[in-house]
């Protein structure tokens, strides 16, 4: 089964989780990046990123190589921004038809809102549910023994 993890990570928490999931599943990794980077510190980080998320903006992405038909399972990872999917992931979903694919998703959050963001991602894709969902509270910045178990359970639901 060919699997890929498509993700966006600003602070490294989603990247951390994606690496752990890839190690357990053998999945390939595709880290998407906006052409114009978001500020990654200070008030501008929250103002610009939050506005972009709330307004459901779709920033232009740096070129990437992806063809959904090449994969049996697509795992999507993103940070939660203001209760929403991070905008670069919204662009990726708009640019790629993922309907009818086996899909799973994971979200990293500093506070709350991941469940709401996962529902918004389902709506953006145009599907009803993910085969598995995972919510982590900033696993790189706030290590927790429970995260490893949550990641293993997530992968187990996908047959790994």
Short mmCIF file of the C-alpha atoms (twelve columns), coordinates in Angstrom:
data_MODEL
# 
_entry.id   MODEL 
# 
loop_
_atom_site.group_PDB 
_atom_site.id 
_atom_site.type_symbol 
_atom_site.label_atom_id 
_atom_site.label_alt_id 
_atom_site.label_comp_id 
_atom_site.label_asym_id 
_atom_site.label_seq_id 
_atom_site.Cartn_x 
_atom_site.Cartn_y 
_atom_site.Cartn_z 
_atom_site.pdbx_PDB_model_num 
ATOM 1   C CA . UNK A 1   0.000   0.000  0.000  1 
ATOM 2   C CA . UNK A 2   1.504   3.309  -1.069 1 
ATOM 3   C CA . UNK A 3   0.973   6.016  1.529  1 
ATOM 4   C CA . UNK A 4   1.930   9.685  1.700  1 
ATOM 5   C CA . UNK A 5   1.737   12.244 4.452  1 
ATOM 6   C CA . UNK A 6   0.970   15.696 3.075  1 
ATOM 7   C CA . UNK A 7   1.498   18.383 5.677  1 
ATOM 8   C CA . UNK A 8   2.263   21.966 6.527  1 
ATOM 9   C CA . UNK A 9   4.309   22.830 9.599  1 
ATOM 10  C CA . UNK A 10  5.395   26.230 10.819 1 
ATOM 11  C CA . UNK A 11  6.666   25.676 14.352 1 
ATOM 12  C CA . UNK A 12  7.830   22.096 13.885 1 
ATOM 13  C CA . UNK A 13  5.071   20.298 15.804 1 
ATOM 14  C CA . UNK A 14  3.345   18.942 12.699 1 
ATOM 15  C CA . UNK A 15  6.706   17.993 11.202 1 
ATOM 16  C CA . UNK A 16  7.570   16.146 14.435 1 
ATOM 17  C CA . UNK A 17  4.297   14.187 14.302 1 
ATOM 18  C CA . UNK A 18  4.609   13.515 10.554 1 
ATOM 19  C CA . UNK A 19  8.083   12.019 11.077 1 
ATOM 20  C CA . UNK A 20  6.753   9.717  13.836 1 
ATOM 21  C CA . UNK A 21  3.807   8.592  11.708 1 
ATOM 22  C CA . UNK A 22  6.058   8.015  8.686  1 
ATOM 23  C CA . UNK A 23  8.389   5.862  10.788 1 
ATOM 24  C CA . UNK A 24  5.463   3.618  11.790 1 
ATOM 25  C CA . UNK A 25  3.765   3.464  8.377  1 
ATOM 26  C CA . UNK A 26  6.603   3.689  5.873  1 
ATOM 27  C CA . UNK A 27  4.771   6.622  4.275  1 
ATOM 28  C CA . UNK A 28  6.455   9.167  2.072  1 
ATOM 29  C CA . UNK A 29  6.469   12.795 3.187  1 
ATOM 30  C CA . UNK A 30  5.368   15.878 1.269  1 
ATOM 31  C CA . UNK A 31  5.844   19.097 3.194  1 
ATOM 32  C CA . UNK A 32  4.053   21.928 1.452  1 
ATOM 33  C CA . UNK A 33  5.188   25.525 1.816  1 
ATOM 34  C CA . UNK A 34  3.567   28.835 0.913  1 
ATOM 35  C CA . UNK A 35  5.492   30.978 -1.569 1 
ATOM 36  C CA . UNK A 36  5.412   33.820 0.923  1 
ATOM 37  C CA . UNK A 37  6.286   32.590 4.410  1 
ATOM 38  C CA . UNK A 38  4.164   33.581 7.367  1 
ATOM 39  C CA . UNK A 39  5.879   35.449 10.213 1 
ATOM 40  C CA . UNK A 40  6.936   32.798 12.710 1 
ATOM 41  C CA . UNK A 41  7.210   34.880 15.876 1 
ATOM 42  C CA . UNK A 42  5.747   37.838 17.703 1 
ATOM 43  C CA . UNK A 43  2.406   39.524 17.271 1 
ATOM 44  C CA . UNK A 44  2.619   39.421 13.460 1 
ATOM 45  C CA . UNK A 45  2.576   35.607 13.593 1 
ATOM 46  C CA . UNK A 46  -0.821  35.569 15.301 1 
ATOM 47  C CA . UNK A 47  -2.302  38.572 13.492 1 
ATOM 48  C CA . UNK A 48  -1.348  37.544 9.956  1 
ATOM 49  C CA . UNK A 49  -1.784  33.801 10.444 1 
ATOM 50  C CA . UNK A 50  -5.034  34.177 12.372 1 
ATOM 51  C CA . UNK A 51  -6.519  36.566 9.815  1 
ATOM 52  C CA . UNK A 52  -5.480  34.292 6.983  1 
ATOM 53  C CA . UNK A 53  -7.070  31.272 8.684  1 
ATOM 54  C CA . UNK A 54  -10.314 33.021 9.661  1 
ATOM 55  C CA . UNK A 55  -10.705 34.488 6.164  1 
ATOM 56  C CA . UNK A 56  -10.044 30.994 4.723  1 
ATOM 57  C CA . UNK A 57  -7.340  32.358 2.457  1 
ATOM 58  C CA . UNK A 58  -5.573  30.091 -0.005 1 
ATOM 59  C CA . UNK A 59  -1.974  31.294 -0.391 1 
ATOM 60  C CA . UNK A 60  0.096   30.346 -3.422 1 
ATOM 61  C CA . UNK A 61  2.346   27.370 -2.721 1 
ATOM 62  C CA . UNK A 62  5.912   26.614 -3.714 1 
ATOM 63  C CA . UNK A 63  5.965   23.964 -6.461 1 
ATOM 64  C CA . UNK A 64  5.453   20.399 -5.257 1 
ATOM 65  C CA . UNK A 65  5.159   16.979 -6.901 1 
ATOM 66  C CA . UNK A 66  1.928   15.157 -6.096 1 
ATOM 67  C CA . UNK A 67  -0.513  12.945 -7.979 1 
ATOM 68  C CA . UNK A 68  -3.340  11.567 -5.829 1 
ATOM 69  C CA . UNK A 69  -3.836  8.580  -8.146 1 
ATOM 70  C CA . UNK A 70  -0.394  7.262  -7.128 1 
ATOM 71  C CA . UNK A 71  -1.429  6.710  -3.501 1 
ATOM 72  C CA . UNK A 72  -3.671  4.237  -1.733 1 
ATOM 73  C CA . UNK A 73  -3.782  6.336  1.443  1 
ATOM 74  C CA . UNK A 74  -3.269  10.060 1.948  1 
ATOM 75  C CA . UNK A 75  -2.635  11.353 5.466  1 
ATOM 76  C CA . UNK A 76  -3.037  15.095 5.915  1 
ATOM 77  C CA . UNK A 77  -1.358  16.996 8.756  1 
ATOM 78  C CA . UNK A 78  -1.723  20.611 9.797  1 
ATOM 79  C CA . UNK A 79  -1.473  23.061 12.679 1 
ATOM 80  C CA . UNK A 80  -4.722  24.527 13.980 1 
ATOM 81  C CA . UNK A 81  -4.883  28.283 13.500 1 
ATOM 82  C CA . UNK A 82  -7.820  30.121 15.088 1 
ATOM 83  C CA . UNK A 83  -9.921  26.960 15.013 1 
ATOM 84  C CA . UNK A 84  -9.207  26.460 11.316 1 
ATOM 85  C CA . UNK A 85  -7.037  24.500 8.937  1 
ATOM 86  C CA . UNK A 86  -3.761  26.321 8.264  1 
ATOM 87  C CA . UNK A 87  -4.207  28.163 4.937  1 
ATOM 88  C CA . UNK A 88  -1.465  26.342 2.958  1 
ATOM 89  C CA . UNK A 89  -3.373  23.072 3.480  1 
ATOM 90  C CA . UNK A 90  -6.554  24.759 2.272  1 
ATOM 91  C CA . UNK A 91  -4.711  25.641 -0.961 1 
ATOM 92  C CA . UNK A 92  -3.450  22.071 -1.354 1 
ATOM 93  C CA . UNK A 93  -6.979  20.679 -0.989 1 
ATOM 94  C CA . UNK A 94  -8.295  23.178 -3.550 1 
ATOM 95  C CA . UNK A 95  -5.555  22.209 -6.022 1 
ATOM 96  C CA . UNK A 96  -5.984  18.431 -5.656 1 
ATOM 97  C CA . UNK A 97  -9.099  16.293 -5.996 1 
ATOM 98  C CA . UNK A 98  -9.009  13.919 -3.019 1 
ATOM 99  C CA . UNK A 99  -12.599 12.668 -3.246 1 
ATOM 100 C CA . UNK A 100 -12.871 8.892  -3.248 1 
ATOM 101 C CA . UNK A 101 -9.396  8.423  -1.728 1 
ATOM 102 C CA . UNK A 102 -8.598  6.731  1.560  1 
ATOM 103 C CA . UNK A 103 -7.934  9.686  3.829  1 
ATOM 104 C CA . UNK A 104 -6.761  10.249 7.375  1 
ATOM 105 C CA . UNK A 105 -5.815  13.474 9.141  1 
ATOM 106 C CA . UNK A 106 -3.935  14.744 12.150 1 
ATOM 107 C CA . UNK A 107 -3.842  18.168 13.699 1 
ATOM 108 C CA . UNK A 108 -1.493  19.809 16.184 1 
ATOM 109 C CA . UNK A 109 -2.819  22.550 18.405 1 
ATOM 110 C CA . UNK A 110 -1.580  24.793 21.145 1 
ATOM 111 C CA . UNK A 111 -5.001  25.269 22.668 1 
ATOM 112 C CA . UNK A 112 -8.222  23.982 21.178 1 
ATOM 113 C CA . UNK A 113 -10.225 23.922 17.969 1 
ATOM 114 C CA . UNK A 114 -8.798  20.833 16.260 1 
ATOM 115 C CA . UNK A 115 -12.105 18.966 16.070 1 
ATOM 116 C CA . UNK A 116 -13.736 21.978 14.420 1 
ATOM 117 C CA . UNK A 117 -10.791 22.336 12.027 1 
ATOM 118 C CA . UNK A 118 -10.966 18.645 11.066 1 
ATOM 119 C CA . UNK A 119 -14.660 19.075 10.188 1 
ATOM 120 C CA . UNK A 120 -13.799 22.109 8.056  1 
ATOM 121 C CA . UNK A 121 -11.142 20.062 6.271  1 
ATOM 122 C CA . UNK A 122 -13.668 17.308 5.505  1 
ATOM 123 C CA . UNK A 123 -16.008 19.926 4.065  1 
ATOM 124 C CA . UNK A 124 -13.218 21.482 1.958  1 
ATOM 125 C CA . UNK A 125 -12.324 18.062 0.533  1 
ATOM 126 C CA . UNK A 126 -15.966 17.194 -0.073 1 
ATOM 127 C CA . UNK A 127 -16.046 13.957 1.916  1 
ATOM 128 C CA . UNK A 128 -17.869 12.752 5.017  1 
ATOM 129 C CA . UNK A 129 -15.193 11.235 7.225  1 
ATOM 130 C CA . UNK A 130 -11.562 10.306 7.664  1 
ATOM 131 C CA . UNK A 131 -10.572 6.699  8.308  1 
ATOM 132 C CA . UNK A 132 -8.685  7.950  11.334 1 
ATOM 133 C CA . UNK A 133 -8.184  11.289 13.074 1 
ATOM 134 C CA . UNK A 134 -5.513  12.334 15.527 1 
ATOM 135 C CA . UNK A 135 -5.255  15.464 17.651 1 
ATOM 136 C CA . UNK A 136 -2.009  16.267 19.447 1 
ATOM 137 C CA . UNK A 137 -1.201  19.188 21.720 1 
ATOM 138 C CA . UNK A 138 2.068   20.524 20.291 1 
ATOM 139 C CA . UNK A 139 3.972   17.229 20.605 1 
ATOM 140 C CA . UNK A 140 7.427   18.712 19.961 1 
ATOM 141 C CA . UNK A 141 7.053   21.684 22.270 1 
ATOM 142 C CA . UNK A 142 5.171   19.858 25.026 1 
ATOM 143 C CA . UNK A 143 6.349   16.225 25.069 1 
ATOM 144 C CA . UNK A 144 3.893   13.805 26.620 1 
ATOM 145 C CA . UNK A 145 4.148   10.023 26.964 1 
ATOM 146 C CA . UNK A 146 0.551   9.757  25.789 1 
ATOM 147 C CA . UNK A 147 1.423   11.136 22.355 1 
ATOM 148 C CA . UNK A 148 3.342   8.006  21.359 1 
ATOM 149 C CA . UNK A 149 0.340   5.838  22.257 1 
ATOM 150 C CA . UNK A 150 -2.042  8.160  20.368 1 
ATOM 151 C CA . UNK A 151 0.182   8.017  17.274 1 
ATOM 152 C CA . UNK A 152 0.394   4.196  17.426 1 
ATOM 153 C CA . UNK A 153 -3.396  3.965  17.822 1 
ATOM 154 C CA . UNK A 154 -3.910  6.311  14.854 1 
ATOM 155 C CA . UNK A 155 -1.586  4.199  12.686 1 
ATOM 156 C CA . UNK A 156 -3.277  1.018  13.901 1 
ATOM 157 C CA . UNK A 157 -6.670  2.281  12.720 1 
ATOM 158 C CA . UNK A 158 -5.098  2.608  9.280  1 
ATOM 159 C CA . UNK A 159 -3.816  -0.970 9.279  1 
ATOM 160 C CA . UNK A 160 -0.204  -0.367 10.328 1 
# 
